[in-house]
């Protein structure tokens, strides 16, 4: 799955938070100075083309909505990171995270306990 740019992520966060809306409604969630309507409209259409956003026709306009959940995007992003940066090795990814973030043995045990609970 493609990683979202900062602007794309910003737009997706608004759809995840507020639900379906027209681009004009989306624009209202921005502080001044707001981006131009055409800029937002273009990014929304790009996101739709990439499968992140869908639309329903309402009269002669489109109401857009998030086509994937924030959780689904997060899961797929992690899978892509592990595949592209850690040779498809979750062990390498976790090991790197543990080293970089100074995760304690106790925190790792808690993580293992949570995983075991989910698999039961």
mmCIF file of C-alpha atoms in Angstrom, residues 14-91:
data_model
loop_
_atom_site.group_PDB
_atom_site.id
_atom_site.type_symbol
_atom_site.label_atom_id
_atom_site.label_comp_id
_atom_site.label_asym_id
_atom_site.label_seq_id
_atom_site.Cartn_x
_atom_site.Cartn_y
_atom_site.Cartn_z
ATOM 1 C CA UNK A 14 -10.272 14.586 8.780
ATOM 2 C CA UNK A 15 -12.342 11.943 6.984
ATOM 3 C CA UNK A 16 -11.529 9.395 9.694
ATOM 4 C CA UNK A 17 -12.505 11.871 12.387
ATOM 5 C CA UNK A 18 -15.609 13.496 10.876
ATOM 6 C CA UNK A 19 -16.909 10.914 8.398
ATOM 7 C CA UNK A 20 -18.372 11.533 4.927
ATOM 8 C CA UNK A 21 -18.349 15.107 3.620
ATOM 9 C CA UNK A 22 -18.118 17.253 0.531
ATOM 10 C CA UNK A 23 -14.840 19.032 -0.229
ATOM 11 C CA UNK A 24 -16.425 22.357 0.845
ATOM 12 C CA UNK A 25 -17.222 20.822 4.238
ATOM 13 C CA UNK A 26 -13.694 19.440 4.451
ATOM 14 C CA UNK A 27 -12.348 22.927 3.868
ATOM 15 C CA UNK A 28 -14.184 24.221 6.964
ATOM 16 C CA UNK A 29 -12.069 21.977 9.220
ATOM 17 C CA UNK A 30 -8.886 23.876 8.312
ATOM 18 C CA UNK A 31 -7.572 26.885 10.195
ATOM 19 C CA UNK A 32 -6.743 30.085 8.356
ATOM 20 C CA UNK A 33 -5.084 30.363 5.981
ATOM 21 C CA UNK A 34 -7.129 27.547 4.478
ATOM 22 C CA UNK A 35 -5.869 25.644 1.465
ATOM 23 C CA UNK A 36 -7.508 26.478 -1.850
ATOM 24 C CA UNK A 37 -10.638 24.488 -2.709
ATOM 25 C CA UNK A 38 -9.119 23.238 -5.986
ATOM 26 C CA UNK A 39 -6.021 21.991 -4.172
ATOM 27 C CA UNK A 40 -8.105 19.967 -1.710
ATOM 28 C CA UNK A 41 -10.349 18.700 -4.481
ATOM 29 C CA UNK A 42 -7.343 17.498 -6.481
ATOM 30 C CA UNK A 43 -5.819 15.672 -3.499
ATOM 31 C CA UNK A 44 -9.174 14.065 -2.648
ATOM 32 C CA UNK A 45 -9.508 12.799 -6.233
ATOM 33 C CA UNK A 46 -5.942 11.432 -6.105
ATOM 34 C CA UNK A 47 -6.772 9.640 -2.850
ATOM 35 C CA UNK A 48 -9.894 8.233 -4.476
ATOM 36 C CA UNK A 49 -7.877 6.964 -7.426
ATOM 37 C CA UNK A 50 -5.542 5.204 -5.012
ATOM 38 C CA UNK A 51 -8.419 3.547 -3.138
ATOM 39 C CA UNK A 52 -8.199 5.529 0.097
ATOM 40 C CA UNK A 53 -11.412 7.487 -0.486
ATOM 41 C CA UNK A 54 -14.722 6.622 -2.125
ATOM 42 C CA UNK A 55 -17.702 8.792 -3.018
ATOM 43 C CA UNK A 56 -21.461 8.867 -3.227
ATOM 44 C CA UNK A 57 -23.218 11.156 -5.666
ATOM 45 C CA UNK A 58 -25.529 13.584 -3.890
ATOM 46 C CA UNK A 59 -27.465 15.615 -6.427
ATOM 47 C CA UNK A 60 -24.870 16.991 -8.809
ATOM 48 C CA UNK A 61 -21.956 16.793 -6.354
ATOM 49 C CA UNK A 62 -19.906 14.117 -4.627
ATOM 50 C CA UNK A 63 -19.792 13.341 -0.940
ATOM 51 C CA UNK A 64 -16.486 11.632 -0.170
ATOM 52 C CA UNK A 65 -15.739 9.115 2.588
ATOM 53 C CA UNK A 66 -12.753 7.136 3.853
ATOM 54 C CA UNK A 67 -12.700 3.825 1.962
ATOM 55 C CA UNK A 68 -10.302 2.257 4.467
ATOM 56 C CA UNK A 69 -10.139 2.656 8.231
ATOM 57 C CA UNK A 70 -7.262 4.310 10.032
ATOM 58 C CA UNK A 71 -6.464 0.961 11.645
ATOM 59 C CA UNK A 72 -6.343 -0.813 8.286
ATOM 60 C CA UNK A 73 -4.005 1.865 6.902
ATOM 61 C CA UNK A 74 -1.769 1.489 9.963
ATOM 62 C CA UNK A 75 -1.608 -2.298 9.622
ATOM 63 C CA UNK A 76 -0.826 -2.155 5.917
ATOM 64 C CA UNK A 77 1.779 0.557 6.479
ATOM 65 C CA UNK A 78 3.556 -1.565 9.060
ATOM 66 C CA UNK A 79 3.549 -4.555 6.723
ATOM 67 C CA UNK A 80 5.094 -2.388 3.981
ATOM 68 C CA UNK A 81 7.759 -1.004 6.304
ATOM 69 C CA UNK A 82 8.734 -4.478 7.491
ATOM 70 C CA UNK A 83 8.857 -5.731 3.905
ATOM 71 C CA UNK A 84 10.796 -2.773 2.474
ATOM 72 C CA UNK A 85 13.157 -1.906 5.309
ATOM 73 C CA UNK A 86 13.611 -5.113 7.301
ATOM 74 C CA UNK A 87 13.782 -7.778 4.558
ATOM 75 C CA UNK A 88 10.302 -9.021 5.462
ATOM 76 C CA UNK A 89 11.594 -9.943 8.952
ATOM 77 C CA UNK A 90 9.339 -8.980 11.833
ATOM 78 C CA UNK A 91 12.051 -10.159 14.223
#
